PDB file of C-alpha atoms in Angstrom:
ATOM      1  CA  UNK A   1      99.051 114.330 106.204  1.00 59.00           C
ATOM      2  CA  UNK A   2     102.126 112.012 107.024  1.00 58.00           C
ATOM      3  CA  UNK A   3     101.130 110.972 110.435  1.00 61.00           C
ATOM      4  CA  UNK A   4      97.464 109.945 108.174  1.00 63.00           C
ATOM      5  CA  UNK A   5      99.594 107.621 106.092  1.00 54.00           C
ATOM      6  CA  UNK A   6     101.845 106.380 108.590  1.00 54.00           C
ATOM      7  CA  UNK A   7      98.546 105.608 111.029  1.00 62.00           C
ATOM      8  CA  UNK A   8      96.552 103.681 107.629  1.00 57.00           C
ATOM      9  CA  UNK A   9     100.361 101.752 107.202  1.00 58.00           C
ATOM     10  CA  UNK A  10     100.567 100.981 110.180  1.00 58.00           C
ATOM     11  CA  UNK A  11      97.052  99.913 111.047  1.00 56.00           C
ATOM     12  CA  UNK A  12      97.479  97.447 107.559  1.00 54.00           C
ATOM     13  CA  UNK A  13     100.654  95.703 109.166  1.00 55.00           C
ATOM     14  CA  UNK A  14      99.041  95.057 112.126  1.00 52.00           C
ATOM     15  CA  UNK A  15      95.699  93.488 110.482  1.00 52.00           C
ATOM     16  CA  UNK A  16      98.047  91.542 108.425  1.00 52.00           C
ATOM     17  CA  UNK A  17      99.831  90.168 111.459  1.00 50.00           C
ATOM     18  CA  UNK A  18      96.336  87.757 111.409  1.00 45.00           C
ATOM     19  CA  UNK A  19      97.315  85.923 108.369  1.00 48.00           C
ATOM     20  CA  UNK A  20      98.901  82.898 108.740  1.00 43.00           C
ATOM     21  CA  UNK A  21      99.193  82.312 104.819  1.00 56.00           C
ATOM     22  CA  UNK A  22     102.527  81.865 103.181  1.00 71.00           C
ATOM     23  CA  UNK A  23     103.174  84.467 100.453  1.00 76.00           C
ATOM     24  CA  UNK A  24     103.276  82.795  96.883  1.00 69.00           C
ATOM     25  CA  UNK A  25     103.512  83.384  93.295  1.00 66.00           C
ATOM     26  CA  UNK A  26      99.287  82.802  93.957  1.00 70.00           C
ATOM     27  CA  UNK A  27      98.564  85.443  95.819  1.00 77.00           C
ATOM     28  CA  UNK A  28      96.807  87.371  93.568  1.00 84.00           C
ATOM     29  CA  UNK A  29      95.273  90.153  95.794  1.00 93.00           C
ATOM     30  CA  UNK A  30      97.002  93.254  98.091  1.00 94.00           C
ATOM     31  CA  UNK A  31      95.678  96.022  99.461  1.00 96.00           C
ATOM     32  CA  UNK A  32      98.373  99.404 100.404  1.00 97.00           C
ATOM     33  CA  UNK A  33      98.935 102.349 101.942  1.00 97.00           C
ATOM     34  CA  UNK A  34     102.102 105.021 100.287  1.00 97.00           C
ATOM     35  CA  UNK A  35     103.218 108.582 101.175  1.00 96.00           C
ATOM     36  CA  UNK A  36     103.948 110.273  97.202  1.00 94.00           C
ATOM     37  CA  UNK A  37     107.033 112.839  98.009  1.00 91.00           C
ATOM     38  CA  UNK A  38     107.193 114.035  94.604  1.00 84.00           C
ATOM     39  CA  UNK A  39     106.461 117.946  92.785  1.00 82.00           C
ATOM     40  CA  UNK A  40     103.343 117.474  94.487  1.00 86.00           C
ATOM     41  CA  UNK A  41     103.231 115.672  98.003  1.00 90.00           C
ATOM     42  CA  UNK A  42     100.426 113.492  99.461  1.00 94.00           C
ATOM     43  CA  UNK A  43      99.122 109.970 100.173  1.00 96.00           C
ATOM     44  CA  UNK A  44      96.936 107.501  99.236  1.00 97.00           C
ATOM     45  CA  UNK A  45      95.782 103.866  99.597  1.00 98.00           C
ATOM     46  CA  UNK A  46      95.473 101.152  97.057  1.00 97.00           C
ATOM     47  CA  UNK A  47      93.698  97.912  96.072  1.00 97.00           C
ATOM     48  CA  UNK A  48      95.500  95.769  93.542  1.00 96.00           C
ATOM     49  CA  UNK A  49      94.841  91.878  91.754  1.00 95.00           C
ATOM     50  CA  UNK A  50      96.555  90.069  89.561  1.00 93.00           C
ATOM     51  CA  UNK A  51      95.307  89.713  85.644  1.00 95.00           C
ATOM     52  CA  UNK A  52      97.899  87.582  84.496  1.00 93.00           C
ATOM     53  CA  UNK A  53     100.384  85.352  86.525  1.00 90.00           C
ATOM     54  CA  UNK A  54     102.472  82.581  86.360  1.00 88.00           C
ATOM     55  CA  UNK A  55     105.537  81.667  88.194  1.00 84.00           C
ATOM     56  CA  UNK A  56     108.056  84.538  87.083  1.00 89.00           C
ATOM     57  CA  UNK A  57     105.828  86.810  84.958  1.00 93.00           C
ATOM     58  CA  UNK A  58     103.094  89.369  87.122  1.00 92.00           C
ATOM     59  CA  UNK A  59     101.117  91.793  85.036  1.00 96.00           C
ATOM     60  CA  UNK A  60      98.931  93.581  87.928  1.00 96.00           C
ATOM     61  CA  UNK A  61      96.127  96.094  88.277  1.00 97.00           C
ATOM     62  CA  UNK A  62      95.783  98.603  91.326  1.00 97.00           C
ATOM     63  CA  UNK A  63      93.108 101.116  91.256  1.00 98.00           C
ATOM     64  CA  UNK A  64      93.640 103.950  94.197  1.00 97.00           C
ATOM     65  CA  UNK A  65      92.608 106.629  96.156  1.00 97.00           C
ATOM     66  CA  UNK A  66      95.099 109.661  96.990  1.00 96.00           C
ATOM     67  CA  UNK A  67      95.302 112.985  98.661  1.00 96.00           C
ATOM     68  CA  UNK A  68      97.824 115.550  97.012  1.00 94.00           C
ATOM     69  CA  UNK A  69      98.661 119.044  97.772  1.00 93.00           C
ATOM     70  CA  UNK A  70      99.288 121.518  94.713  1.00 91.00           C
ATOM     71  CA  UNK A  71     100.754 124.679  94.435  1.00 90.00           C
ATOM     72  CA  UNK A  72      98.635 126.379  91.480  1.00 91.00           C
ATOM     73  CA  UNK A  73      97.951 130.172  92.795  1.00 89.00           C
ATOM     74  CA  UNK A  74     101.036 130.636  95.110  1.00 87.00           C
ATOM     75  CA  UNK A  75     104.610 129.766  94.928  1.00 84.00           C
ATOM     76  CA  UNK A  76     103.417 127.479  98.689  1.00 88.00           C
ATOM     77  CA  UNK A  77     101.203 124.679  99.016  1.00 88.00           C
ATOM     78  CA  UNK A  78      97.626 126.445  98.313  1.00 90.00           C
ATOM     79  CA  UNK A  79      95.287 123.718  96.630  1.00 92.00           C
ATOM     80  CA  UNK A  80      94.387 120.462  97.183  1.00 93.00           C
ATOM     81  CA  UNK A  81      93.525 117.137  95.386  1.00 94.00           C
ATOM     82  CA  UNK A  82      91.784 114.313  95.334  1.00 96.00           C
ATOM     83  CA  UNK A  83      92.781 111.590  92.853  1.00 96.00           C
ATOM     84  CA  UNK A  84      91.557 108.429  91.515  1.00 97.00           C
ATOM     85  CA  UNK A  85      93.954 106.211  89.830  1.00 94.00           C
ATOM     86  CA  UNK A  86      93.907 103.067  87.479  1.00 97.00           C
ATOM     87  CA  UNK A  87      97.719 101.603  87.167  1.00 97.00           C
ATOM     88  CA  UNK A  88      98.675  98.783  85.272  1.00 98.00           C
ATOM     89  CA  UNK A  89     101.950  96.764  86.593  1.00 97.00           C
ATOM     90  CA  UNK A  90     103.622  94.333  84.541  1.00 97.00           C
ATOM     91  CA  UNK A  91     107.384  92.544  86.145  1.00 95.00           C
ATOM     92  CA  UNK A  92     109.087  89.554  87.223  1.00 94.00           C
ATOM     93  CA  UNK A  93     108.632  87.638  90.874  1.00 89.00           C
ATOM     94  CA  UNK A  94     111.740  86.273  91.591  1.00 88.00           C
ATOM     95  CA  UNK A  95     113.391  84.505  95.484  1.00 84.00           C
ATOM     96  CA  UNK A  96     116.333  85.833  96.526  1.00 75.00           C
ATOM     97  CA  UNK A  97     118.798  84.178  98.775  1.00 73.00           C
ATOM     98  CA  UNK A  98     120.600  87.479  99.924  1.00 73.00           C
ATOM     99  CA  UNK A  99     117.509  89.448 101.384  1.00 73.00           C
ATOM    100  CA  UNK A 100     115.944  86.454 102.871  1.00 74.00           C
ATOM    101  CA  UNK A 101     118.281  86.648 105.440  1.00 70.00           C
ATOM    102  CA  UNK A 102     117.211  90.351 106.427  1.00 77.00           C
ATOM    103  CA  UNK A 103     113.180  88.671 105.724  1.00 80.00           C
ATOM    104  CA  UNK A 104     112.327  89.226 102.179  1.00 83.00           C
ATOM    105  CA  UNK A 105     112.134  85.718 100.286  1.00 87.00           C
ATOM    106  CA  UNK A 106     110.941  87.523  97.159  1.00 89.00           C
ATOM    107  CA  UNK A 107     111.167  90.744  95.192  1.00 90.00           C
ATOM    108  CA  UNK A 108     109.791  92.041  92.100  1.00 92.00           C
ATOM    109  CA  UNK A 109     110.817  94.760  89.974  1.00 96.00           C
ATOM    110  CA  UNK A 110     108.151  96.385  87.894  1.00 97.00           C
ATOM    111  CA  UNK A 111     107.442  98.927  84.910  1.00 98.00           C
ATOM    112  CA  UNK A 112     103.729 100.716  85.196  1.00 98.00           C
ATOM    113  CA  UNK A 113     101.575 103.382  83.496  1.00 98.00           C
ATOM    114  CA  UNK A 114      98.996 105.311  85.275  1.00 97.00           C
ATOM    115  CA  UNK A 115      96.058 107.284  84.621  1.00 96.00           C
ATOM    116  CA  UNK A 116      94.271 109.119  87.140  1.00 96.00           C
ATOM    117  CA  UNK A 117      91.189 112.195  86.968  1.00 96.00           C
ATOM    118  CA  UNK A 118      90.993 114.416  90.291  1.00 95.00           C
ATOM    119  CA  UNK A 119      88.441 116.663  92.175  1.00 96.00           C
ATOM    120  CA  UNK A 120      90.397 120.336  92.967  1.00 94.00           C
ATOM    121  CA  UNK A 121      89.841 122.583  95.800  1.00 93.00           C
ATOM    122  CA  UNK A 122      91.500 125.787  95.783  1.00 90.00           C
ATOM    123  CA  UNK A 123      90.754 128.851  97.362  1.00 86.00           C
ATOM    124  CA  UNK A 124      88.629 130.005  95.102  1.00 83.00           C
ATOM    125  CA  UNK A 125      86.922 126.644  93.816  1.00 86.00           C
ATOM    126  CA  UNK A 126      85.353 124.350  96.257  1.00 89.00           C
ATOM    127  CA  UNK A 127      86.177 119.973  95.469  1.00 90.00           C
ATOM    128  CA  UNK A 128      84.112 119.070  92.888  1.00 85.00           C
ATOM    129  CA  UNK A 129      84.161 122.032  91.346  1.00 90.00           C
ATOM    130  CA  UNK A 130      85.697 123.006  88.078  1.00 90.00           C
ATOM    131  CA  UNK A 131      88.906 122.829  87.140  1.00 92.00           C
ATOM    132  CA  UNK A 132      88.973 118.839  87.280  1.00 94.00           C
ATOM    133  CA  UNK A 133      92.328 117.651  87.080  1.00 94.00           C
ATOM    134  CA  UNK A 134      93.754 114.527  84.926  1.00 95.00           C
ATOM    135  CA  UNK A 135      96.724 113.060  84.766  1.00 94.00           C
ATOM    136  CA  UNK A 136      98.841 110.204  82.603  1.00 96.00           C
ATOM    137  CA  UNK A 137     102.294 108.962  84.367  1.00 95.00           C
ATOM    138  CA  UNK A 138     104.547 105.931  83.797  1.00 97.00           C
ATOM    139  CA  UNK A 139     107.862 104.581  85.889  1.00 97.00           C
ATOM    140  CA  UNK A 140     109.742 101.677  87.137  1.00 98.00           C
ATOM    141  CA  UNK A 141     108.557 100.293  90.846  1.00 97.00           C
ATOM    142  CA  UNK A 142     110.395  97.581  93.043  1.00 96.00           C
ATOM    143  CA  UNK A 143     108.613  95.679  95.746  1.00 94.00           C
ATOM    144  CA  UNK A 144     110.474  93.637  98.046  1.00 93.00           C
ATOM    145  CA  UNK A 145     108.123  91.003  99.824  1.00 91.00           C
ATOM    146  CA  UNK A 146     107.959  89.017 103.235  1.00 90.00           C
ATOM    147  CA  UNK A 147     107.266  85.018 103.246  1.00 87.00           C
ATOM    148  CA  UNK A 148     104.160  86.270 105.370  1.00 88.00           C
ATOM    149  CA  UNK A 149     103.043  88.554 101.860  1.00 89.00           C
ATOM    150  CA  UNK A 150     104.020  92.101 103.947  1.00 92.00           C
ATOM    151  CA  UNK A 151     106.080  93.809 101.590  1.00 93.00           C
ATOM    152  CA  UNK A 152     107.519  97.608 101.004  1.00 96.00           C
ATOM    153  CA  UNK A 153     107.911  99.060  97.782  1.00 97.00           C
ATOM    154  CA  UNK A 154     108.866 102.039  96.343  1.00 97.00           C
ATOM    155  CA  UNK A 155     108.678 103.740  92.625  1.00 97.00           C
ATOM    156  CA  UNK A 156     109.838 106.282  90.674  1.00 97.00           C
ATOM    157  CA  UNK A 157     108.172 108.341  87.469  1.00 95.00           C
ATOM    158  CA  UNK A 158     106.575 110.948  86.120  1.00 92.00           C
ATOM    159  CA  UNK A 159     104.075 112.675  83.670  1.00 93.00           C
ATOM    160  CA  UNK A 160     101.941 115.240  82.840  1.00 93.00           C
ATOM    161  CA  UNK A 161      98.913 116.233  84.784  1.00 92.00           C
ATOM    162  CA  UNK A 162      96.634 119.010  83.526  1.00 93.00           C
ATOM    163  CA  UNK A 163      94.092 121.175  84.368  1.00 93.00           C
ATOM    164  CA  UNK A 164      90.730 120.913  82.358  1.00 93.00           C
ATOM    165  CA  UNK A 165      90.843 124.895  82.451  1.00 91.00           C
ATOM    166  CA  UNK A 166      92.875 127.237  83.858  1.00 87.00           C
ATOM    167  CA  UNK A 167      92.807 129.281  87.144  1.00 87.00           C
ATOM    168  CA  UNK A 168      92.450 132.686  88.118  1.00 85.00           C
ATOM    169  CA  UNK A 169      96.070 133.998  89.404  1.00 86.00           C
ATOM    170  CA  UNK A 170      97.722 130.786  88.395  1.00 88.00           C
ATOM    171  CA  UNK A 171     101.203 130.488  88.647  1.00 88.00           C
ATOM    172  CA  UNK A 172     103.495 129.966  85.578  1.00 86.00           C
ATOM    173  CA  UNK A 173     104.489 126.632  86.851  1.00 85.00           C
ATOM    174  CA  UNK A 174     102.053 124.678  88.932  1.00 87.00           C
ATOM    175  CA  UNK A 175     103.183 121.239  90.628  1.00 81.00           C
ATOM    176  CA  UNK A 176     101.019 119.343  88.028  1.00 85.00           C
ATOM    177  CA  UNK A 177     102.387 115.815  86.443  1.00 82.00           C
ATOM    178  CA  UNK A 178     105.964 116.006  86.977  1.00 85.00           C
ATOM    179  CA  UNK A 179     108.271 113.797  88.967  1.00 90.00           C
ATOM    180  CA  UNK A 180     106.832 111.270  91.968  1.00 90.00           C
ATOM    181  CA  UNK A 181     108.452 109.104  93.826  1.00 95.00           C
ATOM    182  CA  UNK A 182     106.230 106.592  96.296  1.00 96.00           C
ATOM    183  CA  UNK A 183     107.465 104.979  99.062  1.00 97.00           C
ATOM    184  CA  UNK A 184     104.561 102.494 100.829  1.00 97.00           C
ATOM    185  CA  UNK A 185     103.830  99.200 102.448  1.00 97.00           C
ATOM    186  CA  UNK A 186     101.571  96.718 100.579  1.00 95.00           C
ATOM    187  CA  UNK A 187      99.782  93.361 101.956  1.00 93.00           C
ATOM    188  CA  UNK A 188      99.908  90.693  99.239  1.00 90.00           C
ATOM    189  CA  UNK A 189      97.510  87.649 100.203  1.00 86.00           C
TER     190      UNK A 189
END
């Protein structure tokens, strides 16, 4: 599952290599890749636009797509996910004078809430099956960002995630909601 999300972050940086654009407080558009190495791990990309900017003030949108493993019936990795999230981003772009001289002009810490809904597999359930799963999580983020709009973030939170019933044999404490911590590349243009 790692070398997936290195490959898709990887294969991003070097389409983004054809832009030519400066990065600005205007670029209201990215699209991302992250590896989630939280209670439960995974990966996932992302799609994200702007609904309110000016020059020090982002609130964002990203809707995405990831791939988690559970552990519901065994105390080992046993299920898997498939999760579609809506987050809303809201923090401040600011230039920084220190990390431009490692290549990051800009940074911008962030506060977000999630909510996501998820297709299960398990071994007794097939994906798209029931149980569904659901999910509501919130956090702080940080993104530290290129001149060319190539940028690296990571964040930090956590929530609850449910089950919409429960399973046969399931453990006392499945890796639902909890703590996550992302770590991913994202192409601002």
């Amino acid at each position: 599952m790692m070398k997936k999300c290195l490959f898709v972050i990887l294969l991003l940086a070097c389409v983004n290599a054809l832009n030519a654009a400066n990065f600005s407080e205007k670029s209201t558009l990215s699209l991302g890749a992250y590896g989630n190495f939280g209670a439960a791990m995974g990966g996932g990309v992302e799609a994200g636009f702007a609904l309110y900017s000016t020059d020090l003030v982002q609130v964002r949108n990203a809707v995405s797509v990831e791939m988690r493993a559970l552990k519901l019936q065994e105390e080992k990795y046993d299920s898997s996910a498939l999760i579609f999230h809506e987050k809303l981003m809201a923090g401040l772009l600011m230039g920084s004078s220190a990390l431009s001289h490692m290549g990051f002009a800009y940074f911008r810490p962030y506060l977000f809430v999630s909510g996501g809904f998820g297709l299960v597999a398990t071994k007794d359930t097939a994906m798209g099956e029931k149980p569904f799963y659901y999910e509501i999580q919130g956090g702080i983020g940080h993104e530290f960002i290129t001149m060319s709009g190539h940028s690296v973030f990571f964040e930090l939170g956590g929530g609850m995630g449910k089950l919409t019933q429960n399973l046969p044999n399931q453990i006392d404490k499945p890796t639902l909601g909890g703590v996550k911590f992302l770590l991913g590349y994202r192409w601002q243009f």
